[in-house]
mmCIF file of N, CA and C in Angstrom:
data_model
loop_
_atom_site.group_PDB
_atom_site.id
_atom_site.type_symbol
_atom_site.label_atom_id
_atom_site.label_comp_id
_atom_site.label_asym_id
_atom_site.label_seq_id
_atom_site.Cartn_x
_atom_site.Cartn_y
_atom_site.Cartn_z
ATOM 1 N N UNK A 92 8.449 5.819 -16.226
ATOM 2 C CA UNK A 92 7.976 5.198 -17.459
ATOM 3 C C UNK A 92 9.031 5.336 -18.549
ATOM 4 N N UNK A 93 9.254 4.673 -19.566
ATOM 5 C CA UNK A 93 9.779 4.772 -20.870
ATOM 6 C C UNK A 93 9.721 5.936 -21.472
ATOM 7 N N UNK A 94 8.554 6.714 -21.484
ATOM 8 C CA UNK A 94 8.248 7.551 -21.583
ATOM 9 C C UNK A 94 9.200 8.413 -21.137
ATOM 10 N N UNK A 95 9.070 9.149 -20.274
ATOM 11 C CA UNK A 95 9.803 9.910 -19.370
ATOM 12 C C UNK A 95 11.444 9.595 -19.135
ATOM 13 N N UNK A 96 11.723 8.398 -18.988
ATOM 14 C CA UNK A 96 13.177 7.922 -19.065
ATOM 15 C C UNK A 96 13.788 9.118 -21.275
ATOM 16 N N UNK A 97 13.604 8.331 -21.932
ATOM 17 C CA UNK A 97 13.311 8.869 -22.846
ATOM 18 C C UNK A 97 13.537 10.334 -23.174
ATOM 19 N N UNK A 98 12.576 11.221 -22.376
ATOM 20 C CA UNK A 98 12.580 12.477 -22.380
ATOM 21 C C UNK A 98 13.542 13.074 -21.285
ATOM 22 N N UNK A 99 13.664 12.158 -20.458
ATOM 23 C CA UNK A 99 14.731 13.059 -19.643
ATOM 24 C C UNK A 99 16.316 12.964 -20.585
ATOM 25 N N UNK A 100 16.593 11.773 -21.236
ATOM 26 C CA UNK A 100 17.893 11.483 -21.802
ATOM 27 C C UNK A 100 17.720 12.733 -23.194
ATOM 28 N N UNK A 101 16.832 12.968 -23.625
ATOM 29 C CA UNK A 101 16.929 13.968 -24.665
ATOM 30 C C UNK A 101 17.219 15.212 -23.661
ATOM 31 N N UNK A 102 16.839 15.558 -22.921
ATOM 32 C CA UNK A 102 17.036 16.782 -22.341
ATOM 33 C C UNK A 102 18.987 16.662 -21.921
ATOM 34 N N UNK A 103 19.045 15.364 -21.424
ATOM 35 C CA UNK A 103 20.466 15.970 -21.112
ATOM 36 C C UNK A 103 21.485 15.682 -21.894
ATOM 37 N N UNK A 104 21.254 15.254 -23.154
ATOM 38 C CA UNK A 104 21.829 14.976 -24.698
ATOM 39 C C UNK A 104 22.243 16.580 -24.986
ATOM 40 N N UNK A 105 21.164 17.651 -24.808
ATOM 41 C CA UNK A 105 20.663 18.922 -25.365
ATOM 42 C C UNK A 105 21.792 19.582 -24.575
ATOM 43 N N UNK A 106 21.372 19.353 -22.926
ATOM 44 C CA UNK A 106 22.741 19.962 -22.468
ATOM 45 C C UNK A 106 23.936 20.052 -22.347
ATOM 46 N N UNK A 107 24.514 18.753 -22.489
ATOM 47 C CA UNK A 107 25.642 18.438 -22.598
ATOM 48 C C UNK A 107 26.405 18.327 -24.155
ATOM 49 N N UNK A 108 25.630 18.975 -24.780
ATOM 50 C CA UNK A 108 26.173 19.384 -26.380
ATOM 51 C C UNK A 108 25.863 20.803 -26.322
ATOM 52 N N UNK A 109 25.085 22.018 -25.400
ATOM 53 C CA UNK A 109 25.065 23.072 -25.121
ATOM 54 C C UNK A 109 26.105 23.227 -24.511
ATOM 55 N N UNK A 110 26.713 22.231 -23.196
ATOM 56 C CA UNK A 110 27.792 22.840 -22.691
ATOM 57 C C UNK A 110 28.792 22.871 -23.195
ATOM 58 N N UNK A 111 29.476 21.573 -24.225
ATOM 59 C CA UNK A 111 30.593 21.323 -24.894
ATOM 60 C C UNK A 111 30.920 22.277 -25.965
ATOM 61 N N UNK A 112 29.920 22.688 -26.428
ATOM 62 C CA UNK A 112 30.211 23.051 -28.079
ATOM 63 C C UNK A 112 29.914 24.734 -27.728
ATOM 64 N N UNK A 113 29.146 25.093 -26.594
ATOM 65 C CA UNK A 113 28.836 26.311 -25.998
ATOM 66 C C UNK A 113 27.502 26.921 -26.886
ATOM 67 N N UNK A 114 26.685 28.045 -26.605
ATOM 68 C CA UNK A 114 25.654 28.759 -27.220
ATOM 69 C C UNK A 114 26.154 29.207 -28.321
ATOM 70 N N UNK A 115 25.482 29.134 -29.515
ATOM 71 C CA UNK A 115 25.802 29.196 -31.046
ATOM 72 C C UNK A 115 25.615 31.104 -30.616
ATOM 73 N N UNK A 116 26.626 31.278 -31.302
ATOM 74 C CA UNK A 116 26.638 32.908 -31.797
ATOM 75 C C UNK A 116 25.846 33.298 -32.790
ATOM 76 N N UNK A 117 25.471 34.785 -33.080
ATOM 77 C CA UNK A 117 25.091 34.965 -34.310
ATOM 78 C C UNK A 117 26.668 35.664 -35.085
ATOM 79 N N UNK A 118 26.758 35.118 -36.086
ATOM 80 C CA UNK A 118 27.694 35.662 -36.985
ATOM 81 C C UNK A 118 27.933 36.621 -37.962
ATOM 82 N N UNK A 119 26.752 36.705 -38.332
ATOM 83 C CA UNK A 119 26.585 37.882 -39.388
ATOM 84 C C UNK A 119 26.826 39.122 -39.394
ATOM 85 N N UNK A 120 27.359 39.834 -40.003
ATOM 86 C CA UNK A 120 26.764 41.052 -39.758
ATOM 87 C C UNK A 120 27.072 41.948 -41.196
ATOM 88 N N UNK A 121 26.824 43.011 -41.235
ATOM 89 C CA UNK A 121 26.325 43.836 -42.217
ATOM 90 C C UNK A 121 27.078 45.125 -42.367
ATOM 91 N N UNK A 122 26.913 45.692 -43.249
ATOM 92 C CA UNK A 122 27.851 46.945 -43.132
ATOM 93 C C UNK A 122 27.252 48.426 -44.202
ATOM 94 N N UNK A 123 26.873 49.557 -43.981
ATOM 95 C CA UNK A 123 26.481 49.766 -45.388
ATOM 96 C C UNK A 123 27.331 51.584 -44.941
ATOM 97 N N UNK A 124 28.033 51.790 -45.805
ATOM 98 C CA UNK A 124 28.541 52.847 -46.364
ATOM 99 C C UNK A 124 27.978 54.303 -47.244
ATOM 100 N N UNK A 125 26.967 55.033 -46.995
ATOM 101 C CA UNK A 125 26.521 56.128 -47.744
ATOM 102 C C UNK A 125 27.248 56.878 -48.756
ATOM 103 N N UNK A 126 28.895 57.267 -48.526
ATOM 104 C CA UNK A 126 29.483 57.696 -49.413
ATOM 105 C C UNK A 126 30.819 57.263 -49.550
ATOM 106 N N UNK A 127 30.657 55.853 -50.001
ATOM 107 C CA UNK A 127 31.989 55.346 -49.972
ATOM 108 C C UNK A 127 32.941 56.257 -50.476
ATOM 109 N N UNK A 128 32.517 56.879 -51.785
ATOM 110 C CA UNK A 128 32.814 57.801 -52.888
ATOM 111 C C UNK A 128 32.105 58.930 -53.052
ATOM 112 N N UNK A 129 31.936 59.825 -53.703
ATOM 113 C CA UNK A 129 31.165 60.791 -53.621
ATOM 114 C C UNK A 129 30.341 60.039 -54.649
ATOM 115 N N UNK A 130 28.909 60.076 -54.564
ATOM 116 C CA UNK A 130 27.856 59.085 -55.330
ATOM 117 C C UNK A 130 27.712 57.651 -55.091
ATOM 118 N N UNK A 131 28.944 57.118 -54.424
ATOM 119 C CA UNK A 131 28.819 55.663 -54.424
ATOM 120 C C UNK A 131 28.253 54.830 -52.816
ATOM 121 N N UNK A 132 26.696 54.156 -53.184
ATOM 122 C CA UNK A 132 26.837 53.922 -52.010
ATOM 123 C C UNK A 132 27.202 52.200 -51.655
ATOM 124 N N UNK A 133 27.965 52.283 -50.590
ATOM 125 C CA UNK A 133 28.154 50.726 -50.480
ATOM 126 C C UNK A 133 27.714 49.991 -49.494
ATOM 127 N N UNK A 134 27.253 48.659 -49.624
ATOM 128 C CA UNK A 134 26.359 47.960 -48.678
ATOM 129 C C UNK A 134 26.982 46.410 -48.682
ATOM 130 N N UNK A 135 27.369 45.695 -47.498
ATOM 131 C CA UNK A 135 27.225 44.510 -47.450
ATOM 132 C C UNK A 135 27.037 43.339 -46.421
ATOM 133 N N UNK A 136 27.076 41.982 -46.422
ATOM 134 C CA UNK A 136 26.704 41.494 -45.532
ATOM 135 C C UNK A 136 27.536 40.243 -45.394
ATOM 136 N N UNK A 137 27.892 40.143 -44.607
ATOM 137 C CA UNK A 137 29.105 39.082 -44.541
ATOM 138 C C UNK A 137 28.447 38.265 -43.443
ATOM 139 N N UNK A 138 28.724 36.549 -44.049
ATOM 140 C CA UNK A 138 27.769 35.398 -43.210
ATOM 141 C C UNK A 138 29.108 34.387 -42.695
ATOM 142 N N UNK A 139 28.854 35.137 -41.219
ATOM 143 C CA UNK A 139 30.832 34.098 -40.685
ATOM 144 C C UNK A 139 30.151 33.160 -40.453
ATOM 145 N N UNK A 140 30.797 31.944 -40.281
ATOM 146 C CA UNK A 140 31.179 30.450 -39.997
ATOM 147 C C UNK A 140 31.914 29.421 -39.514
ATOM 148 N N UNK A 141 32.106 29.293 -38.861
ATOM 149 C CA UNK A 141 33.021 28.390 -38.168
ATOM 150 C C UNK A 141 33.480 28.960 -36.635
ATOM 151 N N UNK A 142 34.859 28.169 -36.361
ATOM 152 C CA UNK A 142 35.051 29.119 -35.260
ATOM 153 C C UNK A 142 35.857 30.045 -35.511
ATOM 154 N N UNK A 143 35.067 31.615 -35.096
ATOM 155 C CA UNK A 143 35.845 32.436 -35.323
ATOM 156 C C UNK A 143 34.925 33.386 -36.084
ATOM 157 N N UNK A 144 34.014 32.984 -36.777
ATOM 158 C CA UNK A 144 33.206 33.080 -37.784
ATOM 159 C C UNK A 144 32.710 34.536 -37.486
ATOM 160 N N UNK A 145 32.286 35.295 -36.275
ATOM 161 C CA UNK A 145 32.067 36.471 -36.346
ATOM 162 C C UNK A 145 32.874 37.749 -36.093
ATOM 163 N N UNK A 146 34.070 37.013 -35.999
ATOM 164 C CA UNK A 146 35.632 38.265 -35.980
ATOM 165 C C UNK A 146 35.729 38.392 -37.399
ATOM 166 N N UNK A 147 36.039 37.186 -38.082
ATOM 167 C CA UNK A 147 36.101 36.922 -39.622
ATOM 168 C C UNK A 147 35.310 38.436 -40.096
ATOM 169 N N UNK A 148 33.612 37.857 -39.897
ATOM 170 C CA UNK A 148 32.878 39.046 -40.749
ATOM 171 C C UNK A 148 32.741 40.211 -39.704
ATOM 172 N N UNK A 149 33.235 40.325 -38.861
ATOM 173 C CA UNK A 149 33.659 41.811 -38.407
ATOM 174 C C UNK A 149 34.731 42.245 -39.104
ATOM 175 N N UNK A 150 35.823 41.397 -39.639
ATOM 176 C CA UNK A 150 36.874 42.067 -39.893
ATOM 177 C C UNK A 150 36.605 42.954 -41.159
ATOM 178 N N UNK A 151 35.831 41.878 -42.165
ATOM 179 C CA UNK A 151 35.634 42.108 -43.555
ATOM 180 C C UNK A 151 34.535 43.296 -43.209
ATOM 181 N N UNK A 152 33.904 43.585 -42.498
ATOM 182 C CA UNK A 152 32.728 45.035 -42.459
ATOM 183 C C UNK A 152 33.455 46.095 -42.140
ATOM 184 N N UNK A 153 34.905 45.954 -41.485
ATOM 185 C CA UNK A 153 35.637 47.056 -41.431
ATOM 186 C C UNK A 153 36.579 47.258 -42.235
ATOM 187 N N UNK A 154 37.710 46.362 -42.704
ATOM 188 C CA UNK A 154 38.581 46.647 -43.598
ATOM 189 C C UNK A 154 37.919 46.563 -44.814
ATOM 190 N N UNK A 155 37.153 45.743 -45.470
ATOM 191 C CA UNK A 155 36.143 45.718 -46.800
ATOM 192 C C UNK A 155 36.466 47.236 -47.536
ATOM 193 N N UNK A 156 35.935 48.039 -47.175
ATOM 194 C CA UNK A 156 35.155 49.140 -47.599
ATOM 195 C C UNK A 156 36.934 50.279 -47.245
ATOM 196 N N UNK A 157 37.888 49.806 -46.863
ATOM 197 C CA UNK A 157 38.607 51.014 -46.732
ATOM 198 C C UNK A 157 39.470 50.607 -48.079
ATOM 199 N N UNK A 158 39.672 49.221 -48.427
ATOM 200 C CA UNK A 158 40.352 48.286 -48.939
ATOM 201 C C UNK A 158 39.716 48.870 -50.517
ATOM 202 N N UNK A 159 38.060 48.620 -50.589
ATOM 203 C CA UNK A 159 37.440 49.009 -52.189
ATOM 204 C C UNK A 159 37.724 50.538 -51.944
ATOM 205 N N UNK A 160 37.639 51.407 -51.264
ATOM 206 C CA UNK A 160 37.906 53.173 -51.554
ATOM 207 C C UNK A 160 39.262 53.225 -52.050
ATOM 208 N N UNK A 161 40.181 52.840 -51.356
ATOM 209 C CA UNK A 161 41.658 52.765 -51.679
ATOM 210 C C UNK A 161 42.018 52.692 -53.482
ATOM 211 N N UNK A 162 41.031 51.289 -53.820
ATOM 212 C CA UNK A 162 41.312 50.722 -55.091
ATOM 213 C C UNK A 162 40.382 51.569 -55.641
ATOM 214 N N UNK A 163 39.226 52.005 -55.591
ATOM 215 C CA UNK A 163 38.343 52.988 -56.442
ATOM 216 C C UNK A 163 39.170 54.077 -56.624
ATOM 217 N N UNK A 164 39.991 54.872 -55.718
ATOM 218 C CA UNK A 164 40.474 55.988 -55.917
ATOM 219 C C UNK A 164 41.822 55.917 -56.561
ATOM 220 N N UNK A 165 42.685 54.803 -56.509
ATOM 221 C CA UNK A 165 43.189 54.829 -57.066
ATOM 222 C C UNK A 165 43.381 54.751 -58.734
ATOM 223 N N UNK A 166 42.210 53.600 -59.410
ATOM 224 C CA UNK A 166 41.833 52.945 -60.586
ATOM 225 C C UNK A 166 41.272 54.261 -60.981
ATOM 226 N N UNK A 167 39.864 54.925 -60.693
ATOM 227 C CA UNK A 167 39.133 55.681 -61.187
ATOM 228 C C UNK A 167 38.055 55.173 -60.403
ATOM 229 N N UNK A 168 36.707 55.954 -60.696
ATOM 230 C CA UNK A 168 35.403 55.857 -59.563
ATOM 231 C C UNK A 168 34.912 55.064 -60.772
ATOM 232 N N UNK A 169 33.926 53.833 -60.255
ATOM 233 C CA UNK A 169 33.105 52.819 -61.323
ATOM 234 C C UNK A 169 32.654 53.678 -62.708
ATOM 235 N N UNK A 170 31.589 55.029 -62.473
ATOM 236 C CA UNK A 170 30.945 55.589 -63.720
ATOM 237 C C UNK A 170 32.246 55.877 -64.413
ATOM 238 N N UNK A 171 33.477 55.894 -64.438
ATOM 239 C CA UNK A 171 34.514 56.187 -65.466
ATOM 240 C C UNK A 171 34.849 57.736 -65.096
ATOM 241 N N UNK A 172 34.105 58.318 -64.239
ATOM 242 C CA UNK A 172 34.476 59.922 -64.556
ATOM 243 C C UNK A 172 36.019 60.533 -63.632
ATOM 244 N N UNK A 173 36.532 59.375 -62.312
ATOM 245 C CA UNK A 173 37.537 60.033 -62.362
ATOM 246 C C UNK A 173 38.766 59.256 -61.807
#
């Protein structure tokens, strides 16, 4: 039937853009730091995209946070005290 013709061509539309483009990743990910600083705690969440998109925000959950300690300790800690 039309019907069914129909539904079978959506099904292999589905697969053959599953196989080409491959299973979507999740990209995100998150990062949270208890003492970046002594008092400071740091938290974040980085939303990758594209291709590549979850090395990207892996990279930034690891270098991020060594990158802001570096510059906190060097500048002074945010409250001004050192």
């Amino acid at each position: 039937s039309r019907t069914t013709r129909h539904l079978i061509r959506q099904e292999h539309v589905r697969d053959v853009v599953t196989h080409v483009l491959g299973q979507k990743k999740d990209q995100d990910r998150a990062v949270c730091v208890p003492d970046l600083l002594e008092g400071v705690l740091y938290c974040g969440v980085f939303d990758g995209h594209g291709r590549n998109g979850e090395t990207r925000a892996e990279l930034a959950t690891v270098e991020l946070p060594k990158l802001l300690r570096a510059e906190l300790e060097k500048h002074g800690s945010p409250d001004g005290s050192g």
